[in-house]
Amino acid sequence: MNIRAAEEESAQEIHIPADIDWEMLDKSKFFFLGAALFSGVSATLYPVVLVKTRQQVAQAQISGIRTAFSIVKHEGFRALYRGFGTSLMGTIPARALYMAALEVTKSNVGSATVNFGIPEPTASAIANAVAGLSAAMAAQLVWTPVDVVSQRLMVQGTHPTCSSPCRYVNGIDAFRKIVKTDGPKGLYRGFGISILTYAPSNAVWWASYSVAQRLVWGGIACYFRKKDDESNDNGNSSSSSNNNNTIRPDSKTVMAVQGVSAAMAGGVSALITMPLDTIKTRLQVLDGEENGRRGPTIGQTVRNLIKEGGWLACYRGLGPRWASMSMSATTMITTYEFLKRLSAKNQESLV
């Protein structure tokens, strides 16, 4: 794929390896390797997610570092992985559904937008946004019940409304007690707000990632163009581009650009959707004080947050969530692109 690196004043192009669409993938290898790789990613980032969740249900503002040290001091290091087994069981099918929906939508929408005559950069951003939106909605069908159970385990004993009267031995015990108390719909508590959180978040993330990638590549092209101009002024031939004025970065450079672009997109997405994530987490793990055993409404949750700390209370856990989403995005996208190349049917066509 050729990306126009600078604007019209620049004659140089960045040549990066071709993008891999759904039809080019070996599906069995794609899903098998994906399950293994993303399980490792989830294990690495899980403690940060747990700290973020604890902050969101706390009634007072406490820093992420202080929360983490308090957990380790009073509950032990293993408490940072409370509910991880349940989360992992849901991550594998949810990730598989997410990746399938993402790639199928991106491929179809990308082709359709280009056929309508939309410029390639704009078509790419649109395709990425729509793909992220559909993938998030599909994955939430699996992920919301797992999220409810794992978050109940994460915050167990940290808030009076969730530590009494239920105590959960493990994920299966939590699942059984939630269904017994609230019925199957209890597993989908916060489903609507989850869609409102993750669907726009994914759309923003994938669109931002597409734009950020082009901005970073554009900056690199401008750097090489300036370097070439200086070399030409000194009477030296350019070593960074060939006779066709095309820059061909190596695989490490491509991965670095993908990682930086993903971190930028993750930060933007975290900041925009943080209030919705805080409300969602509270809906899923706290019992309604005003409604007895029924879960709180969105209105009650917002009122309680504002009563506890004003509008800034909606941004509790922003630091860990920002770090988690940026690290997760960087790790996810580099792992995801690596996974796609490993799973390609024809490796020779990727050059």
CSV table of C-alpha atoms in Angstrom, one decimal:
chain,number,residue,atom,x,y,z
A,1,MET,CA,0.0,0.0,0.0
A,2,ASN,CA,1.3,3.5,-0.9
A,3,ILE,CA,0.5,6.3,1.5
A,4,ARG,CA,1.0,9.9,0.3
A,5,ALA,CA,3.5,10.9,3.0
A,6,ALA,CA,3.6,14.7,2.8
A,7,GLU,CA,1.0,17.0,1.3
A,8,GLU,CA,1.0,18.1,-2.3
A,9,GLU,CA,4.3,20.0,-1.9
A,10,SER,CA,6.1,16.7,-1.3
A,11,ALA,CA,6.9,14.3,-4.1
A,12,GLN,CA,7.9,11.4,-1.8
A,13,GLU,CA,5.7,8.4,-0.9
A,14,ILE,CA,5.9,5.9,2.0
A,15,HIS,CA,5.7,2.4,0.7
A,16,ILE,CA,4.6,0.0,3.5
A,17,PRO,CA,3.6,-3.7,3.3
A,18,ALA,CA,0.2,-4.3,1.8
A,19,ASP,CA,-2.8,-4.4,4.2
A,20,ILE,CA,-4.2,-7.8,4.8
A,21,ASP,CA,-8.0,-8.2,4.4
A,22,TRP,CA,-10.4,-10.9,5.5
A,23,GLU,CA,-10.1,-13.0,2.3
A,24,MET,CA,-6.3,-13.2,2.6
A,25,LEU,CA,-6.4,-14.8,6.1
A,26,ASP,CA,-6.1,-18.5,7.1
A,27,LYS,CA,-9.1,-18.4,9.5
A,28,SER,CA,-8.2,-21.4,11.7
A,29,LYS,CA,-4.7,-20.1,12.2
A,30,PHE,CA,-6.0,-16.6,12.8
A,31,PHE,CA,-8.4,-17.5,15.6
A,32,PHE,CA,-6.0,-20.1,17.3
A,33,LEU,CA,-3.0,-17.8,17.4
A,34,GLY,CA,-5.2,-14.8,18.2
A,35,ALA,CA,-6.6,-16.6,21.3
A,36,ALA,CA,-3.1,-17.4,22.5
A,37,LEU,CA,-1.6,-13.9,21.8
A,38,PHE,CA,-4.5,-11.9,23.3
A,39,SER,CA,-4.7,-14.1,26.4
A,40,GLY,CA,-1.1,-13.0,27.1
A,41,VAL,CA,-2.0,-9.3,26.5
A,42,SER,CA,-5.0,-9.6,28.9
A,43,ALA,CA,-2.9,-11.2,31.6
A,44,THR,CA,-0.3,-8.3,31.4
A,45,LEU,CA,-2.9,-5.5,31.6
A,46,TYR,CA,-5.4,-7.0,34.0
A,47,PRO,CA,-4.0,-5.5,37.2
A,48,VAL,CA,-4.3,-2.0,35.7
A,49,VAL,CA,-8.0,-2.7,34.8
A,50,LEU,CA,-8.7,-4.0,38.3
A,51,VAL,CA,-7.2,-0.8,39.9
A,52,LYS,CA,-9.3,1.4,37.6
A,53,THR,CA,-12.4,-0.5,38.5
A,54,ARG,CA,-11.7,-0.2,42.3
A,55,GLN,CA,-11.3,3.6,41.8
A,56,GLN,CA,-14.6,3.9,39.9
A,57,VAL,CA,-16.6,2.3,42.7
A,58,ALA,CA,-14.8,4.1,45.6
A,59,GLN,CA,-16.7,6.9,47.3
A,60,ALA,CA,-13.6,9.0,47.7
A,61,GLN,CA,-11.0,10.1,45.2
A,62,ILE,CA,-7.8,7.9,45.6
A,63,SER,CA,-4.9,7.8,43.3
A,64,GLY,CA,-4.2,4.7,41.2
A,65,ILE,CA,-0.8,4.1,42.7
A,66,ARG,CA,-2.2,4.4,46.2
A,67,THR,CA,-5.0,2.1,45.4
A,68,ALA,CA,-2.6,-0.5,43.9
A,69,PHE,CA,-0.3,-0.4,47.0
A,70,SER,CA,-3.3,-0.7,49.3
A,71,ILE,CA,-4.6,-3.8,47.5
A,72,VAL,CA,-1.2,-5.5,47.6
A,73,LYS,CA,-0.6,-4.5,51.3
A,74,HIS,CA,-4.0,-5.7,52.6
A,75,GLU,CA,-5.1,-8.4,50.2
A,76,GLY,CA,-1.8,-9.7,48.7
A,77,PHE,CA,-0.4,-9.6,45.2
A,78,ARG,CA,-2.9,-12.2,44.0
A,79,ALA,CA,-5.7,-9.8,44.6
A,80,LEU,CA,-4.6,-7.9,41.5
A,81,TYR,CA,-5.7,-10.9,39.5
A,82,ARG,CA,-9.1,-11.4,41.2
A,83,GLY,CA,-11.6,-12.5,38.6
A,84,PHE,CA,-9.0,-13.0,35.9
A,85,GLY,CA,-10.0,-16.6,35.2
A,86,THR,CA,-13.6,-15.6,34.5
A,87,SER,CA,-12.4,-12.6,32.4
A,88,LEU,CA,-10.1,-14.8,30.4
A,89,MET,CA,-12.9,-17.4,29.6
A,90,GLY,CA,-14.9,-14.5,28.2
A,91,THR,CA,-12.0,-12.8,26.4
A,92,ILE,CA,-11.3,-15.7,24.0
A,93,PRO,CA,-14.8,-16.0,22.4
A,94,ALA,CA,-15.4,-12.2,22.6
A,95,ARG,CA,-12.1,-11.5,20.9
A,96,ALA,CA,-12.9,-14.0,18.2
A,97,LEU,CA,-16.2,-12.4,17.6
A,98,TYR,CA,-14.7,-8.9,17.7
A,99,MET,CA,-11.9,-9.8,15.2
A,100,ALA,CA,-14.3,-11.5,12.7
A,101,ALA,CA,-16.8,-8.6,12.8
A,102,LEU,CA,-13.9,-6.1,12.5
A,103,GLU,CA,-12.2,-7.6,9.5
A,104,VAL,CA,-15.4,-8.5,7.6
A,105,THR,CA,-16.9,-5.0,8.1
A,106,LYS,CA,-13.7,-3.2,7.3
A,107,SER,CA,-13.2,-5.1,4.1
A,108,ASN,CA,-16.7,-4.6,2.8
A,109,VAL,CA,-17.2,-1.0,3.9
A,110,GLY,CA,-13.7,-0.1,2.6
A,111,SER,CA,-14.5,-1.5,-0.8
A,112,ALA,CA,-17.9,0.2,-0.9
A,113,THR,CA,-16.6,3.7,0.0
A,114,VAL,CA,-13.9,3.6,-2.6
A,115,ASN,CA,-16.4,2.5,-5.2
A,116,PHE,CA,-18.5,5.6,-4.3
A,117,GLY,CA,-15.5,7.7,-5.3
A,118,ILE,CA,-14.5,8.7,-1.8
A,119,PRO,CA,-10.8,9.6,-1.5
A,120,GLU,CA,-8.7,6.7,-0.1
A,121,PRO,CA,-7.7,8.4,3.2
A,122,THR,CA,-11.3,9.3,4.0
A,123,ALA,CA,-12.6,5.9,2.9
A,124,SER,CA,-10.0,4.2,5.2
A,125,ALA,CA,-11.1,6.3,8.2
A,126,ILE,CA,-14.8,5.6,7.6
A,127,ALA,CA,-14.2,1.9,7.1
A,128,ASN,CA,-12.2,1.8,10.3
A,129,ALA,CA,-14.8,3.7,12.3
A,130,VAL,CA,-17.7,1.5,11.1
A,131,ALA,CA,-15.7,-1.7,11.6
A,132,GLY,CA,-14.8,-0.6,15.2
A,133,LEU,CA,-18.5,0.2,15.9
A,134,SER,CA,-19.9,-3.1,14.6
A,135,ALA,CA,-17.1,-5.2,16.2
A,136,ALA,CA,-17.7,-3.6,19.7
A,137,MET,CA,-21.5,-4.2,19.4
A,138,ALA,CA,-20.9,-7.9,18.5
A,139,ALA,CA,-18.4,-8.5,21.2
A,140,GLN,CA,-20.6,-7.0,23.9
A,141,LEU,CA,-23.1,-9.9,23.5
A,142,VAL,CA,-20.4,-12.1,25.0
A,143,TRP,CA,-18.4,-9.6,27.0
A,144,THR,CA,-21.1,-7.9,29.1
A,145,PRO,CA,-22.0,-11.0,31.2
A,146,VAL,CA,-18.3,-11.8,31.7
A,147,ASP,CA,-17.7,-8.2,32.6
A,148,VAL,CA,-20.5,-8.2,35.2
A,149,VAL,CA,-19.1,-11.3,36.9
A,150,SER,CA,-15.4,-10.4,36.8
A,151,GLN,CA,-16.1,-6.9,38.1
A,152,ARG,CA,-18.1,-8.2,41.0
A,153,LEU,CA,-15.1,-10.3,41.9
A,154,MET,CA,-12.7,-7.4,41.4
A,155,VAL,CA,-14.4,-5.1,43.9
A,156,GLN,CA,-15.6,-7.7,46.4
A,157,GLY,CA,-15.3,-6.3,49.9
A,158,THR,CA,-14.4,-2.8,48.8
A,159,HIS,CA,-17.8,-1.1,49.0
A,160,PRO,CA,-20.7,-1.7,51.4
A,161,THR,CA,-23.3,-2.1,48.7
A,162,CYS,CA,-21.4,-4.8,46.9
A,163,SER,CA,-19.8,-6.7,49.9
A,164,SER,CA,-23.1,-7.4,51.6
A,165,PRO,CA,-24.9,-9.7,51.6
A,166,CYS,CA,-23.3,-11.6,48.8
A,167,ARG,CA,-19.8,-13.0,48.9
A,168,TYR,CA,-18.5,-14.8,45.9
A,169,VAL,CA,-16.1,-17.8,46.0
A,170,ASN,CA,-15.3,-17.8,42.3
A,171,GLY,CA,-16.7,-16.9,38.9
A,172,ILE,CA,-19.1,-19.8,38.8
A,173,ASP,CA,-20.4,-19.0,42.3
A,174,ALA,CA,-20.9,-15.3,41.3
A,175,PHE,CA,-22.7,-16.4,38.1
A,176,ARG,CA,-25.1,-18.6,40.0
A,177,LYS,CA,-25.9,-16.0,42.7
A,178,ILE,CA,-26.4,-13.2,40.1
A,179,VAL,CA,-28.8,-15.3,38.1
A,180,LYS,CA,-30.6,-16.5,41.3
A,181,THR,CA,-31.0,-12.9,42.6
A,182,ASP,CA,-31.7,-10.9,39.4
A,183,GLY,CA,-32.4,-13.6,36.8
A,184,PRO,CA,-30.6,-13.9,33.4
A,185,LYS,CA,-31.1,-10.1,32.8
A,186,GLY,CA,-28.8,-9.5,35.8
A,187,LEU,CA,-25.9,-10.7,33.6
A,188,TYR,CA,-26.7,-8.0,31.2
A,189,ARG,CA,-26.9,-5.2,33.7
A,190,GLY,CA,-25.4,-2.1,32.0
A,191,PHE,CA,-25.6,-3.7,28.5
A,192,GLY,CA,-27.1,-0.5,27.1
A,193,ILE,CA,-24.5,1.8,28.6
A,194,SER,CA,-21.8,-0.7,27.6
A,195,ILE,CA,-22.9,-0.3,24.0
A,196,LEU,CA,-23.0,3.5,24.4
A,197,THR,CA,-19.4,3.3,25.9
A,198,TYR,CA,-17.6,0.8,23.8
A,199,ALA,CA,-19.3,1.3,20.4
A,200,PRO,CA,-18.4,5.0,20.1
A,201,SER,CA,-15.1,4.3,21.9
A,202,ASN,CA,-14.1,1.8,19.2
A,203,ALA,CA,-15.4,3.9,16.4
A,204,VAL,CA,-13.3,6.9,17.7
A,205,TRP,CA,-10.3,4.7,18.3
A,206,TRP,CA,-10.2,3.1,14.9
A,207,ALA,CA,-10.9,6.3,13.1
A,208,SER,CA,-8.2,8.1,15.2
A,209,TYR,CA,-5.8,5.3,14.6
A,210,SER,CA,-6.2,5.6,10.8
A,211,VAL,CA,-5.7,9.4,10.9
A,212,ALA,CA,-2.8,9.2,13.4
A,213,GLN,CA,-1.0,6.7,11.3
A,214,ARG,CA,-1.1,9.0,8.3
A,215,LEU,CA,0.0,11.9,10.4
A,216,VAL,CA,3.0,10.0,11.7
A,217,TRP,CA,3.9,8.7,8.3
A,218,GLY,CA,3.6,12.2,6.9
A,219,GLY,CA,6.0,13.5,9.6
A,220,ILE,CA,8.5,10.8,8.7
A,221,ALA,CA,8.3,11.6,5.0
A,222,CYS,CA,8.8,15.3,5.8
A,223,TYR,CA,11.9,14.4,7.9
A,224,PHE,CA,13.4,12.3,5.1
A,225,ARG,CA,12.5,15.0,2.5
A,226,LYS,CA,14.3,17.6,4.6
A,227,LYS,CA,17.3,15.3,5.1
A,228,ASP,CA,17.5,14.6,1.4
A,229,ASP,CA,17.3,18.4,0.6
A,230,GLU,CA,20.2,18.9,3.0
A,231,SER,CA,22.2,16.1,1.4
A,232,ASN,CA,21.5,17.5,-2.1
A,233,ASP,CA,22.7,20.9,-0.9
A,234,ASN,CA,25.9,19.3,0.2
A,235,GLY,CA,26.3,17.6,-3.2
A,236,ASN,CA,25.5,14.1,-1.8
A,237,SER,CA,23.1,11.6,-3.2
A,238,SER,CA,20.1,10.7,-1.1
A,239,SER,CA,20.4,7.4,0.8
A,240,SER,CA,16.9,7.3,2.3
A,241,SER,CA,14.9,7.0,-1.0
A,242,ASN,CA,15.4,5.3,-4.3
A,243,ASN,CA,15.2,6.8,-7.8
A,244,ASN,CA,11.5,6.8,-7.7
A,245,ASN,CA,11.5,9.0,-4.5
A,246,THR,CA,9.9,6.1,-2.6
A,247,ILE,CA,10.8,5.5,1.1
A,248,ARG,CA,10.6,1.8,2.1
A,249,PRO,CA,10.7,1.5,5.9
A,250,ASP,CA,11.7,-1.8,7.5
A,251,SER,CA,9.3,-3.9,9.6
A,252,LYS,CA,10.6,-2.4,12.9
A,253,THR,CA,9.7,1.1,11.7
A,254,VAL,CA,6.3,0.0,10.6
A,255,MET,CA,5.6,-1.6,14.0
A,256,ALA,CA,6.9,1.5,15.8
A,257,VAL,CA,4.6,3.8,13.8
A,258,GLN,CA,1.6,1.4,14.4
A,259,GLY,CA,2.4,1.5,18.2
A,260,VAL,CA,2.7,5.3,18.4
A,261,SER,CA,-0.5,5.8,16.4
A,262,ALA,CA,-2.4,3.3,18.6
A,263,ALA,CA,-1.2,5.0,21.8
A,264,MET,CA,-2.4,8.4,20.4
A,265,ALA,CA,-5.8,6.9,19.5
A,266,GLY,CA,-6.1,5.2,22.8
A,267,GLY,CA,-5.6,8.4,24.7
A,268,VAL,CA,-8.2,10.3,22.7
A,269,SER,CA,-10.7,7.5,23.1
A,270,ALA,CA,-10.1,7.2,26.9
A,271,LEU,CA,-10.6,10.9,27.5
A,272,ILE,CA,-13.9,11.1,25.4
A,273,THR,CA,-15.6,8.0,26.9
A,274,MET,CA,-14.4,8.1,30.5
A,275,PRO,CA,-17.7,9.3,32.1
A,276,LEU,CA,-19.7,6.6,30.3
A,277,ASP,CA,-17.2,3.9,31.5
A,278,THR,CA,-17.5,5.1,35.1
A,279,ILE,CA,-21.3,5.0,35.0
A,280,LYS,CA,-21.2,1.6,33.3
A,281,THR,CA,-18.9,0.1,36.0
A,282,ARG,CA,-21.1,1.4,38.8
A,283,LEU,CA,-24.3,0.0,37.2
A,284,GLN,CA,-22.7,-3.4,36.8
A,285,VAL,CA,-21.2,-3.8,40.3
A,286,LEU,CA,-23.3,-1.8,42.8
A,287,ASP,CA,-26.8,-2.6,44.1
A,288,GLY,CA,-29.3,0.2,44.2
A,289,GLU,CA,-29.5,1.8,47.7
A,290,GLU,CA,-32.7,3.5,46.7
A,291,ASN,CA,-34.3,0.5,45.0
A,292,GLY,CA,-33.5,-2.3,47.4
A,293,ARG,CA,-32.0,-5.2,45.6
A,294,ARG,CA,-32.6,-3.8,42.1
A,295,GLY,CA,-29.7,-2.2,40.4
A,296,PRO,CA,-29.5,1.6,40.3
A,297,THR,CA,-30.7,3.5,37.3
A,298,ILE,CA,-28.4,5.7,35.1
A,299,GLY,CA,-29.9,8.8,36.7
A,300,GLN,CA,-29.3,7.6,40.2
A,301,THR,CA,-25.7,6.6,39.4
A,302,VAL,CA,-25.0,10.1,37.9
A,303,ARG,CA,-26.6,11.8,40.9
A,304,ASN,CA,-24.5,9.7,43.3
A,305,LEU,CA,-21.3,10.5,41.5
A,306,ILE,CA,-22.0,14.2,41.4
A,307,LYS,CA,-22.9,14.1,45.1
A,308,GLU,CA,-19.7,12.4,46.0
A,309,GLY,CA,-17.3,14.5,44.0
A,310,GLY,CA,-18.9,16.7,41.5
A,311,TRP,CA,-18.6,16.2,37.7
A,312,LEU,CA,-14.9,15.3,38.2
A,313,ALA,CA,-16.1,12.1,40.0
A,314,CYS,CA,-17.1,10.8,36.5
A,315,TYR,CA,-13.4,10.9,35.7
A,316,ARG,CA,-12.2,8.7,38.6
A,317,GLY,CA,-9.8,6.1,37.3
A,318,LEU,CA,-8.9,8.2,34.3
A,319,GLY,CA,-5.1,7.8,34.9
A,320,PRO,CA,-5.2,4.0,35.0
A,321,ARG,CA,-7.8,3.9,32.2
A,322,TRP,CA,-5.7,6.2,30.0
A,323,ALA,CA,-2.6,4.1,30.7
A,324,SER,CA,-4.5,0.8,30.2
A,325,MET,CA,-6.1,1.9,26.9
A,326,SER,CA,-2.8,3.4,25.6
A,327,MET,CA,-0.8,0.3,26.6
A,328,SER,CA,-3.5,-2.0,25.5
A,329,ALA,CA,-3.9,-0.2,22.2
A,330,THR,CA,-0.2,-0.3,21.5
A,331,THR,CA,0.1,-3.9,22.5
A,332,MET,CA,-3.1,-4.9,20.8
A,333,ILE,CA,-2.4,-3.3,17.4
A,334,THR,CA,1.2,-4.5,17.1
A,335,THR,CA,0.1,-8.0,18.2
A,336,TYR,CA,-2.9,-7.8,15.9
A,337,GLU,CA,-0.9,-6.8,12.8
A,338,PHE,CA,1.7,-9.4,13.6
A,339,LEU,CA,-1.1,-12.0,14.0
A,340,LYS,CA,-2.5,-11.1,10.6
A,341,ARG,CA,0.8,-11.5,8.9
A,342,LEU,CA,1.4,-14.9,10.6
A,343,SER,CA,-2.1,-15.9,9.5
A,344,ALA,CA,-1.9,-14.8,5.8
A,345,LYS,CA,-2.4,-17.5,3.3
A,346,ASN,CA,0.3,-16.2,0.9
A,347,GLN,CA,3.3,-14.8,2.8
A,348,GLU,CA,5.1,-13.8,-0.4
A,349,SER,CA,2.3,-11.3,-1.3
A,350,LEU,CA,3.0,-9.2,1.8
A,351,VAL,CA,6.2,-7.6,0.5
